[in-house]
Amino acid sequence: MKDKKHILWKLFVSTLYLSTFTFGGGYVIVTLMKNKFVDELGWIEEKEMLDMVAIAQSSPGPIAVNGAIVIGYKLCGIIGAGAAVLGAVIPPFVILTLISGVYEVMKDNQIVSAMLLGMQSGVAAVIASVVYDMGKAELKSKSVLSCLIMLGAFLANYVWNVNVVYIILLCAALGVIRTLWTGRKEGRK
């Protein structure tokens, strides 16, 4: 029981910290969650983290909150999901509340505009890092089909401008078919 309380507290503090110092949206926090929960704490395997990111990404709502739900639930069930979500939601709520009070004064401030413009470069680098990490992990699995699906999804979106919803639905269907096919093959053995 004491160990579970410690994990809940660490989970809450970790998501609170990550959410407080993450700028640029959900994909930025994915890298930081991986660093924290996979590399530093060792609570989750890298492959499992990629699966959780896929679930969080394809669920409606902010990826940071969805990611917190999935990780919290994996570690401590419903209570863990609640603790992780609370940690992930408090900082943006407080920050947006404070900013809304001074927005009119700050919206045309050149220093604030320059700072936000500079942060875009950092955010782009972190998103590129997420894509690299996720792609590298998938390439390590040496599954030709997974690599072809990843390449096809990229081309469909980037080159042919296919709506992301269709790509996600097709990839989900391919995943189900692949899982059923693999299960059926193993059932024959």
Short mmCIF file of C-alpha atoms in Angstrom, two decimals:
data_model
loop_
_atom_site.label_atom_id
_atom_site.label_comp_id
_atom_site.label_asym_id
_atom_site.label_seq_id
_atom_site.Cartn_x
_atom_site.Cartn_y
_atom_site.Cartn_z
CA MET A 1 0.00 0.00 0.00
CA LYS A 2 2.82 2.38 0.92
CA ASP A 3 4.54 1.58 -2.39
CA LYS A 4 1.36 2.39 -4.34
CA LYS A 5 1.03 5.75 -2.53
CA HIS A 6 4.65 6.50 -3.40
CA ILE A 7 4.03 5.64 -7.08
CA LEU A 8 0.86 7.76 -7.13
CA TRP A 9 2.69 10.71 -5.61
CA LYS A 10 5.65 10.33 -8.00
CA LEU A 11 3.22 10.00 -10.93
CA PHE A 12 1.35 13.16 -9.91
CA VAL A 13 4.53 15.18 -9.34
CA SER A 14 6.08 13.94 -12.59
CA THR A 15 3.08 14.85 -14.74
CA LEU A 16 2.72 18.17 -12.89
CA TYR A 17 6.38 18.99 -13.57
CA LEU A 18 6.26 17.87 -17.21
CA SER A 19 3.07 19.78 -17.87
CA THR A 20 4.41 22.92 -16.20
CA PHE A 21 7.56 23.14 -18.29
CA THR A 22 6.31 21.85 -21.65
CA PHE A 23 5.65 24.33 -24.42
CA GLY A 24 4.48 23.39 -27.88
CA GLY A 25 1.71 20.89 -27.52
CA GLY A 26 1.25 17.21 -26.99
CA TYR A 27 4.06 15.85 -29.13
CA VAL A 28 6.60 17.71 -27.06
CA ILE A 29 5.34 16.11 -23.86
CA VAL A 30 5.52 12.63 -25.45
CA THR A 31 9.34 12.83 -25.56
CA LEU A 32 9.48 14.10 -22.01
CA MET A 33 7.11 11.35 -20.79
CA LYS A 34 9.29 8.76 -22.51
CA ASN A 35 12.41 10.19 -20.88
CA LYS A 36 10.74 10.21 -17.46
CA PHE A 37 8.73 6.98 -17.38
CA VAL A 38 10.85 4.76 -19.66
CA ASP A 39 14.43 5.98 -19.38
CA GLU A 40 14.60 7.51 -15.90
CA LEU A 41 12.07 5.60 -13.79
CA GLY A 42 11.93 2.37 -15.81
CA TRP A 43 8.20 1.94 -15.11
CA ILE A 44 7.30 1.31 -18.76
CA GLU A 45 9.07 -0.45 -21.64
CA GLU A 46 9.83 1.60 -24.77
CA LYS A 47 7.60 -0.54 -27.02
CA GLU A 48 4.77 -0.23 -24.51
CA MET A 49 5.25 3.56 -24.44
CA LEU A 50 4.93 3.68 -28.22
CA ASP A 51 1.68 1.71 -27.99
CA MET A 52 0.40 4.10 -25.32
CA VAL A 53 1.29 7.10 -27.47
CA ALA A 54 -0.62 5.55 -30.37
CA ILE A 55 -3.67 5.10 -28.14
CA ALA A 56 -3.38 8.63 -26.72
CA GLN A 57 -2.88 10.10 -30.19
CA SER A 58 -5.89 8.38 -31.72
CA SER A 59 -8.24 9.22 -28.83
CA PRO A 60 -10.18 12.49 -28.84
CA GLY A 61 -8.75 15.24 -26.67
CA PRO A 62 -5.31 16.65 -25.90
CA ILE A 63 -2.50 14.13 -26.30
CA ALA A 64 -0.89 15.24 -23.03
CA VAL A 65 -4.04 14.42 -21.06
CA ASN A 66 -4.69 11.21 -22.99
CA GLY A 67 -1.08 10.14 -22.46
CA ALA A 68 -1.36 10.87 -18.74
CA ILE A 69 -4.56 8.80 -18.56
CA VAL A 70 -2.99 5.81 -20.31
CA ILE A 71 0.24 5.90 -18.29
CA GLY A 72 -1.54 6.53 -14.99
CA TYR A 73 -4.00 3.70 -15.64
CA LYS A 74 -1.18 1.32 -16.57
CA LEU A 75 0.69 2.07 -13.37
CA CYS A 76 -2.10 2.39 -10.76
CA GLY A 77 -5.49 1.84 -12.38
CA ILE A 78 -8.26 4.43 -12.19
CA ILE A 79 -6.66 6.25 -9.26
CA GLY A 80 -3.38 6.48 -11.18
CA ALA A 81 -5.19 7.86 -14.21
CA GLY A 82 -6.85 10.48 -12.01
CA ALA A 83 -3.58 11.48 -10.34
CA ALA A 84 -1.77 11.74 -13.68
CA VAL A 85 -4.57 13.78 -15.26
CA LEU A 86 -4.73 16.12 -12.29
CA GLY A 87 -0.98 16.68 -12.56
CA ALA A 88 -1.22 17.26 -16.31
CA VAL A 89 -4.19 19.65 -16.14
CA ILE A 90 -3.34 21.93 -13.20
CA PRO A 91 -0.40 23.83 -14.82
CA PRO A 92 -2.17 24.82 -18.08
CA PHE A 93 -5.27 25.78 -16.11
CA VAL A 94 -3.30 28.06 -13.78
CA ILE A 95 -1.12 29.48 -16.57
CA LEU A 96 -4.06 30.22 -18.87
CA THR A 97 -5.99 31.80 -16.01
CA LEU A 98 -3.06 34.12 -15.27
CA ILE A 99 -2.42 34.92 -18.93
CA SER A 100 -6.06 35.72 -19.60
CA GLY A 101 -5.81 38.50 -17.03
CA VAL A 102 -2.96 40.25 -18.83
CA TYR A 103 -3.62 39.17 -22.43
CA GLU A 104 -4.74 42.57 -23.70
CA VAL A 105 -1.57 44.20 -22.40
CA MET A 106 0.78 41.46 -23.68
CA LYS A 107 -0.71 40.54 -27.09
CA ASP A 108 1.17 43.27 -28.97
CA ASN A 109 4.38 43.17 -26.90
CA GLN A 110 7.36 42.67 -29.24
CA ILE A 111 9.46 40.88 -26.61
CA VAL A 112 6.73 38.33 -25.92
CA SER A 113 6.19 37.85 -29.68
CA ALA A 114 9.93 37.32 -30.26
CA MET A 115 10.11 34.85 -27.37
CA LEU A 116 7.20 32.82 -28.73
CA LEU A 117 8.70 32.85 -32.22
CA GLY A 118 12.02 31.55 -30.86
CA MET A 119 10.23 28.80 -28.94
CA GLN A 120 8.75 27.51 -32.22
CA SER A 121 12.22 26.36 -33.30
CA GLY A 122 12.67 24.40 -30.09
CA VAL A 123 9.23 22.86 -30.43
CA ALA A 124 9.98 21.79 -34.03
CA ALA A 125 13.22 20.15 -32.87
CA VAL A 126 11.45 18.24 -30.11
CA ILE A 127 8.72 17.04 -32.49
CA ALA A 128 11.42 15.89 -34.94
CA SER A 129 13.03 14.02 -32.05
CA VAL A 130 9.73 12.27 -31.25
CA VAL A 131 9.31 11.21 -34.88
CA TYR A 132 12.90 9.96 -34.96
CA ASP A 133 12.57 8.02 -31.68
CA MET A 134 9.26 6.42 -32.66
CA GLY A 135 10.49 5.56 -36.15
CA LYS A 136 13.79 4.19 -34.84
CA ALA A 137 12.01 1.92 -32.36
CA GLU A 138 9.73 0.62 -35.11
CA LEU A 139 12.70 0.01 -37.43
CA LYS A 140 14.43 -1.94 -34.64
CA SER A 141 11.51 -4.36 -34.59
CA LYS A 142 12.60 -5.28 -38.15
CA SER A 143 9.00 -5.78 -39.18
CA VAL A 144 8.86 -5.00 -42.87
CA LEU A 145 5.07 -4.64 -42.73
CA SER A 146 5.25 -2.09 -39.88
CA CYS A 147 7.87 -0.08 -41.79
CA LEU A 148 5.73 -0.15 -44.94
CA ILE A 149 2.65 0.97 -43.00
CA MET A 150 4.65 3.81 -41.41
CA LEU A 151 6.01 4.88 -44.81
CA GLY A 152 2.58 4.60 -46.42
CA ALA A 153 0.94 6.68 -43.66
CA PHE A 154 3.60 9.36 -44.05
CA LEU A 155 3.24 9.48 -47.84
CA ALA A 156 -0.56 9.46 -47.66
CA ASN A 157 -0.57 12.47 -45.36
CA TYR A 158 2.41 14.45 -46.55
CA VAL A 159 2.40 13.81 -50.30
CA TRP A 160 -1.24 13.04 -51.13
CA ASN A 161 -2.88 15.13 -48.33
CA VAL A 162 -5.12 12.27 -47.19
CA ASN A 163 -7.15 13.22 -44.11
CA VAL A 164 -5.48 11.96 -40.93
CA VAL A 165 -8.74 10.42 -39.73
CA TYR A 166 -8.75 8.06 -42.71
CA ILE A 167 -5.11 7.15 -42.13
CA ILE A 168 -5.75 6.38 -38.45
CA LEU A 169 -8.81 4.28 -39.25
CA LEU A 170 -6.94 2.35 -41.96
CA CYS A 171 -3.94 1.76 -39.68
CA ALA A 172 -6.24 0.59 -36.88
CA ALA A 173 -7.96 -1.82 -39.28
CA LEU A 174 -4.59 -3.10 -40.50
CA GLY A 175 -3.50 -3.61 -36.88
CA VAL A 176 -6.63 -5.62 -36.08
CA ILE A 177 -6.24 -7.74 -39.22
CA ARG A 178 -2.56 -8.33 -38.48
CA THR A 179 -3.28 -9.32 -34.88
CA LEU A 180 -6.07 -11.70 -35.90
CA TRP A 181 -3.90 -13.19 -38.65
CA THR A 182 -0.96 -13.71 -36.26
CA GLY A 183 -3.27 -15.24 -33.63
CA ARG A 184 -4.77 -17.55 -36.21
CA LYS A 185 -1.33 -18.68 -37.43
CA GLU A 186 -0.20 -19.36 -33.86
CA GLY A 187 -3.43 -21.28 -33.19
CA ARG A 188 -2.55 -23.70 -35.99
CA LYS A 189 0.81 -24.60 -34.46
#
